[in-house]
Short mmCIF file of C-alpha atoms in Angstrom, two decimals:
data_model
loop_
_atom_site.label_atom_id
_atom_site.label_comp_id
_atom_site.label_asym_id
_atom_site.label_seq_id
_atom_site.Cartn_x
_atom_site.Cartn_y
_atom_site.Cartn_z
CA MET A 1 0.00 0.00 0.00
CA TYR A 2 1.28 3.39 -0.96
CA ARG A 3 1.82 5.72 1.95
CA ASN A 4 2.70 9.33 1.93
CA LYS A 5 2.98 11.67 4.86
CA TYR A 6 -0.57 12.88 4.46
CA THR A 7 -2.17 9.46 4.42
CA TYR A 8 0.05 8.30 7.24
CA ASP A 9 -0.86 11.32 9.36
CA SER A 10 -4.45 11.03 8.42
CA GLU A 11 -4.50 7.33 9.28
CA GLN A 12 -2.71 8.03 12.50
CA GLU A 13 -5.23 10.74 13.26
CA SER A 14 -8.04 8.44 12.30
CA ALA A 15 -6.67 5.68 14.53
CA GLY A 16 -6.34 8.28 17.27
CA ASN A 17 -9.94 9.32 16.74
CA ILE A 18 -11.15 5.74 16.92
CA GLN A 19 -9.23 5.24 20.17
CA HIS A 20 -10.59 8.54 21.46
CA ASP A 21 -14.15 7.53 20.54
CA LYS A 22 -13.72 4.19 22.28
CA THR A 23 -12.38 5.90 25.40
CA LEU A 24 -15.24 8.37 25.34
CA GLN A 25 -17.77 5.59 24.87
CA ARG A 26 -16.27 3.65 27.77
CA GLU A 27 -16.38 6.71 30.00
CA ILE A 28 -19.98 7.45 29.05
CA ASN A 29 -20.89 3.86 29.90
CA LEU A 30 -19.12 4.22 33.25
CA ALA A 31 -21.01 7.47 33.87
CA LYS A 32 -24.26 5.71 32.93
CA ASN A 33 -23.40 2.97 35.40
CA ILE A 34 -22.66 5.49 38.18
CA GLN A 35 -25.95 7.25 37.55
CA SER A 36 -27.84 4.00 37.40
CA VAL A 37 -26.37 2.76 40.69
CA LEU A 38 -27.07 6.06 42.44
CA LEU A 39 -30.64 6.21 41.20
CA ASN A 40 -31.45 2.57 41.78
CA GLY A 41 -30.58 2.52 45.45
CA LYS A 42 -32.57 0.33 47.77
CA ALA A 43 -36.11 1.58 48.20
CA PRO A 44 -37.05 1.84 51.88
CA GLU A 45 -39.18 -0.94 53.26
CA ILE A 46 -42.34 0.53 54.68
CA GLU A 47 -44.84 -1.40 56.68
CA GLY A 48 -48.27 -0.54 55.48
CA GLY A 49 -47.05 1.30 52.41
CA GLU A 50 -44.78 0.92 49.43
CA VAL A 51 -42.76 3.25 47.28
CA TYR A 52 -41.06 2.62 43.95
CA GLY A 53 -39.19 4.80 41.48
CA SER A 54 -37.78 4.41 38.01
CA THR A 55 -36.17 6.52 35.35
CA MET A 56 -35.46 6.05 31.66
CA PRO A 57 -33.14 8.63 30.11
CA ALA A 58 -33.76 9.79 26.55
CA ARG A 59 -30.05 9.41 25.87
CA LEU A 60 -27.41 7.22 27.50
CA ILE A 61 -27.62 9.24 30.66
CA GLY A 62 -30.15 11.81 31.75
CA GLY A 63 -31.04 14.78 33.93
CA ASP A 64 -34.10 13.44 35.71
CA TYR A 65 -33.77 12.61 39.38
CA TYR A 66 -35.67 10.90 42.15
CA ASP A 67 -34.70 9.86 45.62
CA PHE A 68 -36.11 8.52 48.90
CA TYR A 69 -34.71 9.50 52.24
CA PRO A 70 -36.04 7.77 55.36
CA LEU A 71 -35.80 10.09 58.36
CA LEU A 72 -35.25 9.08 61.97
CA ASN A 73 -38.55 10.63 62.99
CA GLY A 74 -40.25 7.89 60.98
CA LYS A 75 -41.11 9.97 57.95
CA ILE A 76 -39.85 9.35 54.46
CA ARG A 77 -38.70 12.26 52.30
CA ILE A 78 -39.34 11.81 48.57
CA VAL A 79 -37.97 14.02 45.84
CA ILE A 80 -38.39 14.05 42.08
CA GLY A 81 -36.79 16.52 39.71
CA ASP A 82 -35.84 17.48 36.21
CA VAL A 83 -32.61 19.26 35.31
CA MET A 84 -32.78 21.59 32.32
CA GLY A 85 -31.57 19.89 29.14
CA LYS A 86 -30.59 16.32 28.43
CA GLY A 87 -27.60 14.03 28.16
CA ILE A 88 -24.21 14.43 29.82
CA PRO A 89 -24.50 18.11 30.91
CA ALA A 90 -27.86 17.44 32.57
CA ALA A 91 -26.53 14.24 34.16
CA MET A 92 -23.64 16.12 35.76
CA LEU A 93 -26.05 18.63 37.28
CA MET A 94 -28.32 15.79 38.37
CA ILE A 95 -25.48 14.38 40.49
CA LEU A 96 -24.92 17.87 41.94
CA THR A 97 -28.65 18.04 42.75
CA ARG A 98 -28.57 14.63 44.41
CA GLY A 99 -25.72 15.71 46.67
CA ALA A 100 -27.57 18.88 47.61
CA PHE A 101 -30.75 16.91 48.38
CA ARG A 102 -29.01 14.31 50.52
CA SER A 103 -27.25 17.03 52.48
CA ALA A 104 -30.36 19.21 52.86
CA ALA A 105 -32.62 16.28 53.76
CA GLU A 106 -30.35 15.48 56.68
CA SER A 107 -30.24 19.01 58.04
CA THR A 108 -33.72 20.39 57.40
CA GLN A 109 -37.03 19.57 59.00
CA SER A 110 -39.53 19.88 56.18
CA PRO A 111 -39.80 19.63 52.37
CA GLY A 112 -40.08 23.41 51.98
CA LYS A 113 -36.96 23.96 54.06
CA THR A 114 -35.15 21.27 52.06
CA LEU A 115 -35.96 23.12 48.82
CA THR A 116 -34.87 26.43 50.34
CA ALA A 117 -31.55 24.91 51.42
CA MET A 118 -31.06 23.29 48.01
CA ASN A 119 -31.75 26.56 46.22
CA GLN A 120 -29.25 28.34 48.45
CA ALA A 121 -26.66 25.65 47.79
CA LEU A 122 -27.16 25.42 44.05
CA TYR A 123 -28.22 28.92 43.00
CA GLU A 124 -24.77 30.36 42.18
CA ASP A 125 -23.62 27.27 40.29
CA LEU A 126 -26.84 27.01 38.30
CA ARG A 127 -26.75 30.71 37.37
CA THR A 128 -23.14 30.43 36.28
CA LEU A 129 -24.01 27.40 34.18
CA LYS A 130 -27.22 29.04 32.90
CA SER A 131 -29.32 26.14 34.04
CA PHE A 132 -32.12 25.32 36.46
CA VAL A 133 -33.78 22.36 38.15
CA THR A 134 -37.43 21.76 38.91
CA LEU A 135 -38.07 19.75 42.08
CA PHE A 136 -41.01 18.42 44.02
CA CYS A 137 -40.31 17.31 47.58
CA ALA A 138 -42.68 15.52 49.95
CA ASP A 139 -42.59 14.05 53.45
CA TRP A 140 -44.86 11.14 54.12
CA ASP A 141 -45.54 10.29 57.73
CA PRO A 142 -46.77 6.69 57.95
CA SER A 143 -47.88 7.10 61.57
CA THR A 144 -50.32 9.93 60.83
CA GLY A 145 -50.92 9.36 57.10
CA LEU A 146 -49.99 12.97 56.39
CA LEU A 147 -48.20 13.93 53.19
CA THR A 148 -46.57 17.35 53.41
CA TYR A 149 -45.05 18.76 50.25
CA ALA A 150 -43.43 21.76 48.59
CA ASN A 151 -42.76 22.60 44.98
CA ALA A 152 -39.91 24.29 43.12
CA GLY A 153 -41.30 24.63 39.62
CA HIS A 154 -42.25 20.98 39.09
CA ASN A 155 -45.54 19.56 37.83
CA LEU A 156 -47.89 18.46 40.58
CA PRO A 157 -48.14 14.73 41.29
CA LEU A 158 -51.38 12.88 40.65
CA TYR A 159 -53.43 11.73 43.60
CA ILE A 160 -55.50 8.58 43.22
CA LYS A 161 -58.08 8.11 45.93
CA GLY A 162 -58.22 4.42 46.74
CA LYS A 163 -61.94 4.15 47.35
CA ASP A 164 -63.08 6.03 44.27
CA PRO A 165 -61.98 5.86 40.65
CA LEU A 166 -60.88 9.47 40.95
CA ILE A 167 -57.58 11.00 39.95
CA GLU A 168 -56.66 14.60 40.51
CA GLU A 169 -53.57 16.70 41.06
CA LEU A 170 -52.46 17.26 44.61
CA PRO A 171 -53.77 20.58 45.97
CA LYS A 172 -51.75 23.30 44.32
CA VAL A 173 -48.58 24.66 45.84
CA ARG A 174 -46.28 26.85 43.80
CA GLY A 175 -42.66 27.83 44.00
CA ILE A 176 -39.98 29.01 41.63
CA MET A 177 -37.50 26.57 40.07
CA ILE A 178 -34.18 25.89 41.81
CA GLY A 179 -31.62 28.33 40.39
CA GLY A 180 -34.16 30.97 39.38
CA LEU A 181 -33.97 33.44 42.25
CA PRO A 182 -31.94 33.48 45.47
CA ASN A 183 -33.41 33.42 49.00
CA GLN A 184 -36.60 31.59 48.18
CA GLU A 185 -39.06 30.34 50.77
CA TYR A 186 -41.13 27.38 49.59
CA LYS A 187 -44.69 27.08 50.83
CA GLU A 188 -45.99 23.72 52.01
CA GLU A 189 -49.30 21.93 51.73
CA THR A 190 -50.50 18.87 53.60
CA ILE A 191 -53.05 16.20 52.76
CA HIS A 192 -54.16 13.10 54.61
CA LEU A 193 -53.60 9.87 52.72
CA GLU A 194 -56.11 7.11 53.29
CA LYS A 195 -55.56 3.39 52.95
CA GLN A 196 -54.89 2.33 49.35
CA ASP A 197 -54.41 5.90 48.15
CA ILE A 198 -51.71 6.40 45.53
CA VAL A 199 -49.54 9.43 44.85
CA PHE A 200 -47.89 9.40 41.45
CA PHE A 201 -44.89 11.72 41.08
CA TYR A 202 -43.58 12.14 37.53
CA THR A 203 -41.57 14.21 35.09
CA ASP A 204 -42.97 15.76 31.92
CA GLY A 205 -41.15 13.24 29.70
CA ILE A 206 -44.11 10.90 30.31
CA ILE A 207 -46.91 13.16 29.11
CA GLU A 208 -44.76 14.62 26.30
CA ALA A 209 -43.80 11.22 24.84
CA GLN A 210 -44.78 11.28 21.18
CA ASN A 211 -46.03 8.71 18.69
CA LYS A 212 -45.41 8.64 14.93
CA ALA A 213 -48.38 10.94 14.30
CA GLY A 214 -46.83 13.53 16.62
CA GLU A 215 -49.53 13.02 19.26
CA LEU A 216 -48.53 13.36 22.90
CA TYR A 217 -49.05 10.58 25.44
CA SER A 218 -50.74 13.34 27.46
CA ILE A 219 -52.04 13.58 30.99
CA LYS A 220 -55.33 12.04 29.81
CA ARG A 221 -53.66 8.78 28.75
CA LEU A 222 -51.58 8.74 31.93
CA ILE A 223 -54.73 9.09 34.05
CA ASN A 224 -56.50 6.32 32.10
CA THR A 225 -53.52 4.02 32.55
CA LEU A 226 -53.35 4.76 36.27
CA LEU A 227 -57.07 4.06 36.63
CA GLN A 228 -56.63 0.69 34.96
CA THR A 229 -53.74 -0.29 37.19
CA ARG A 230 -54.53 1.29 40.55
CA GLU A 231 -55.34 -2.07 42.19
CA LYS A 232 -51.80 -3.36 41.53
CA ASN A 233 -48.66 -2.93 43.59
CA VAL A 234 -46.24 -0.04 42.96
CA ALA A 235 -43.75 -2.03 40.85
CA GLU A 236 -46.58 -3.37 38.68
CA ILE A 237 -48.02 0.14 38.28
CA GLU A 238 -44.61 1.42 37.14
CA HIS A 239 -44.21 -1.49 34.71
CA TYR A 240 -47.72 -1.02 33.34
CA ILE A 241 -47.12 2.67 32.66
CA MET A 242 -43.73 2.09 31.00
CA THR A 243 -45.33 -0.59 28.79
CA SER A 244 -48.23 1.70 27.95
CA ILE A 245 -45.84 4.49 26.88
CA ASP A 246 -43.83 1.98 24.84
CA LYS A 247 -46.95 0.72 23.08
CA PHE A 248 -48.04 4.30 22.39
CA THR A 249 -44.72 5.57 20.98
CA LYS A 250 -44.05 2.38 18.97
CA GLY A 251 -40.34 2.95 18.64
CA VAL A 252 -40.40 6.72 18.07
CA PRO A 253 -37.17 7.98 19.68
CA GLN A 254 -37.71 9.21 23.21
CA ARG A 255 -37.48 13.00 23.31
CA ASP A 256 -37.10 13.56 27.03
CA ASP A 257 -36.12 11.61 30.14
CA ILE A 258 -38.98 9.70 31.74
CA THR A 259 -39.17 9.35 35.52
CA MET A 260 -41.82 8.33 38.02
CA VAL A 261 -42.21 7.57 41.71
CA VAL A 262 -45.23 5.66 42.96
CA LEU A 263 -46.28 5.84 46.61
CA LYS A 264 -49.12 3.56 47.67
CA ILE A 265 -50.66 3.23 51.10
CA LYS A 266 -51.62 -0.29 52.08
CA LYS A 267 -54.44 -1.39 54.30
CA ASP A 268 -52.22 -1.93 57.35
CA GLN A 269 -50.69 0.65 59.65
CA ALA A 270 -47.58 2.00 57.94
CA ASP A 271 -44.17 2.16 59.59
CA ILE A 272 -40.75 2.74 58.07
CA THR A 273 -38.39 -0.04 59.06
CA SER A 274 -35.18 0.87 57.22
CA LEU A 275 -33.77 4.11 58.50
CA ASN A 276 -30.50 5.46 57.22
CA ALA A 277 -30.35 9.09 58.09
CA PRO A 278 -30.37 11.32 61.11
CA ILE A 279 -32.47 14.46 61.25
CA ILE A 280 -31.81 17.64 63.15
CA MET B 1 -37.05 20.62 13.78
CA GLU B 2 -36.52 24.28 13.26
CA LEU B 3 -37.21 27.71 14.58
CA VAL B 4 -37.80 30.88 12.63
CA VAL B 5 -37.06 34.09 14.49
CA LYS B 6 -38.53 37.26 13.04
CA LYS B 7 -37.20 40.51 14.45
CA GLU B 8 -39.11 43.75 14.21
CA ILE B 9 -37.72 47.04 15.53
CA GLN B 10 -40.18 49.76 16.51
CA GLY B 11 -38.21 52.68 17.91
CA ARG B 12 -36.91 51.59 21.31
CA LYS B 13 -38.93 48.38 21.19
CA ILE B 14 -37.98 45.03 19.63
CA ILE B 15 -40.47 42.29 18.83
CA LEU B 16 -39.04 38.77 18.45
CA SER B 17 -41.62 36.48 16.87
CA LEU B 18 -40.80 32.79 17.29
CA LYS B 19 -42.23 30.19 14.93
CA GLY B 20 -41.58 26.46 15.33
CA ILE B 21 -39.70 24.65 18.05
CA LEU B 22 -37.58 26.20 20.79
CA ASP B 23 -35.45 23.38 22.13
CA ILE B 24 -31.80 22.40 22.60
CA SER B 25 -31.21 22.52 18.82
CA THR B 26 -32.54 26.06 18.37
CA THR B 27 -31.93 28.02 21.60
CA ASN B 28 -28.70 29.47 20.19
CA MET B 29 -30.91 31.52 17.87
CA ILE B 30 -32.26 33.35 20.92
CA THR B 31 -28.93 33.94 22.66
CA ALA B 32 -27.43 35.03 19.31
CA GLN B 33 -29.85 37.96 19.43
CA PHE B 34 -28.21 39.35 22.59
CA GLU B 35 -25.32 40.94 20.68
CA LYS B 36 -27.75 42.62 18.30
CA ILE B 37 -29.90 44.19 21.00
CA GLY B 38 -28.90 47.82 21.41
CA ASP B 39 -30.25 50.44 23.73
CA ILE B 40 -33.94 49.56 24.05
CA ASP B 41 -36.76 49.89 26.56
CA LEU B 42 -38.77 46.81 25.75
CA LEU B 43 -38.30 43.36 24.22
CA ILE B 44 -41.46 41.48 23.29
CA PHE B 45 -41.42 37.72 22.72
CA ASP B 46 -44.34 36.89 20.42
CA LEU B 47 -44.95 33.16 20.98
CA GLN B 48 -48.16 32.85 19.01
CA GLU B 49 -46.61 30.49 16.45
CA LEU B 50 -44.37 28.62 18.85
CA ASP B 51 -45.29 24.93 18.54
CA PHE B 52 -43.11 23.49 21.28
CA ILE B 53 -40.73 24.63 24.00
CA ASP B 54 -38.60 22.34 26.18
CA SER B 55 -36.65 23.06 29.36
CA THR B 56 -33.64 24.32 27.37
CA GLY B 57 -35.98 26.69 25.54
CA ILE B 58 -37.31 27.93 28.86
CA GLY B 59 -33.68 28.32 29.95
CA SER B 60 -33.02 30.60 26.97
CA ILE B 61 -35.95 32.84 27.94
CA ILE B 62 -34.64 32.94 31.52
CA GLU B 63 -31.25 33.96 30.15
CA THR B 64 -32.93 36.77 28.20
CA ILE B 65 -34.66 37.91 31.40
CA TYR B 66 -31.27 38.04 33.17
CA PHE B 67 -29.79 39.86 30.17
CA ALA B 68 -32.64 42.39 30.28
CA ARG B 69 -31.96 43.01 33.96
CA GLU B 70 -28.30 43.67 33.16
CA LYS B 71 -29.09 45.98 30.22
CA ASN B 72 -32.04 47.59 31.97
CA PHE B 73 -34.92 46.89 29.61
CA MET B 74 -38.30 45.24 30.13
CA ILE B 75 -39.55 41.95 28.70
CA LYS B 76 -43.07 41.07 27.72
CA LEU B 77 -44.35 37.66 26.67
CA GLN B 78 -47.33 37.70 24.30
CA GLY B 79 -49.37 35.15 22.33
CA VAL B 80 -48.54 32.38 24.80
CA ASN B 81 -50.73 29.36 24.12
CA GLU B 82 -52.47 27.45 26.91
CA LEU B 83 -49.96 24.61 27.17
CA THR B 84 -46.90 26.89 27.20
CA ASP B 85 -48.66 29.22 29.65
CA GLN B 86 -49.17 26.28 31.99
CA VAL B 87 -45.50 25.29 31.73
CA PHE B 88 -44.32 28.87 32.38
CA GLU B 89 -46.65 29.08 35.36
CA THR B 90 -45.45 25.75 36.77
CA VAL B 91 -41.71 26.44 36.56
CA GLY B 92 -42.15 29.94 37.97
CA LEU B 93 -41.07 31.86 34.88
CA TYR B 94 -43.74 34.55 35.36
CA GLU B 95 -42.70 34.92 39.00
CA LEU B 96 -39.07 35.37 37.97
CA LEU B 97 -40.03 37.94 35.33
CA LYS B 98 -42.26 39.79 37.78
CA ALA B 99 -39.51 39.89 40.42
CA PHE B 100 -37.07 41.52 37.99
CA GLN B 101 -39.61 43.91 36.46
CA GLU B 102 -40.66 45.10 39.92
CA GLU B 103 -37.02 45.54 40.80
CA ALA B 104 -36.56 47.69 37.68
CA VAL B 105 -39.52 49.99 38.41
#
């Protein structure tokens, strides 16, 4: 084979590029693995209730986030969020958000205060990076059945009343996204959850999933699917919804990350049995 | 997926009409306008023909709000459809805009 300097250099460069691509691919896969491990931590075991979360990034890794944090006072703190954008940049900020949540959950006494602390911690970084995060944070107290929550720019979860085939949003509570304005106080709302009630936390990737005709999965389809599956356990509900979205989109590439957390109250008295965090 | 940005200058007012999709692939068309904005009093985003906006698109409007604060001009959003209005309301975009506009008055 004839070689001149140009072809040699170009081949060398090409070989370098291939090696670089392989390295990049390997690192992305490692990052995906890190994100997957952090997101798929052990869900707390709750007597009398169950909670389950899942996420499916639109790309290899994503910017959606959910977490559970059992508190020593017996409550469980749940958070779901969506970092602006997609892919690697959003995933990096998602990890930053997770760290801020874990730290704030340990040192604050309510969901609103957790969001305030997170906004204080992340505001400067997010402004510098021209980004923001929407978050919804809730404390569920199994001993009283009370769900207290606060919102930083996220869509309201759906509330399925066990006894009736009724689905509605949780009573409205508003707050600005994390990284929008400094020194924010986040208002809280509280509802009483009855036996077999379900609270469905989600990100907009679910209702904005599109089919070939350009139709959206929409809140209407989500509600119908939840109504059909509300008798099942949380893992089955999650699976049913993922399958329903899959059937609807029929292979159309996913446009946004999809994330959900399902909280369901059982018939028995609830009590958190796996505690891993102190609270001040 | 594309976005068409139409710019109309009326004295010390600029109207940016957005048509199409404002997402990660098109937001640079908004930030590219920053350099071209001179000494104005008001920037109007006309979103009547905006078909879709994602979080990155919302981020570009937030950036414009911060830019307006720095350059001391007002921003108005008009022709916002119901779905986009709901999204802006949820994320707190109106609240952010209001906070800066009140600060400017």
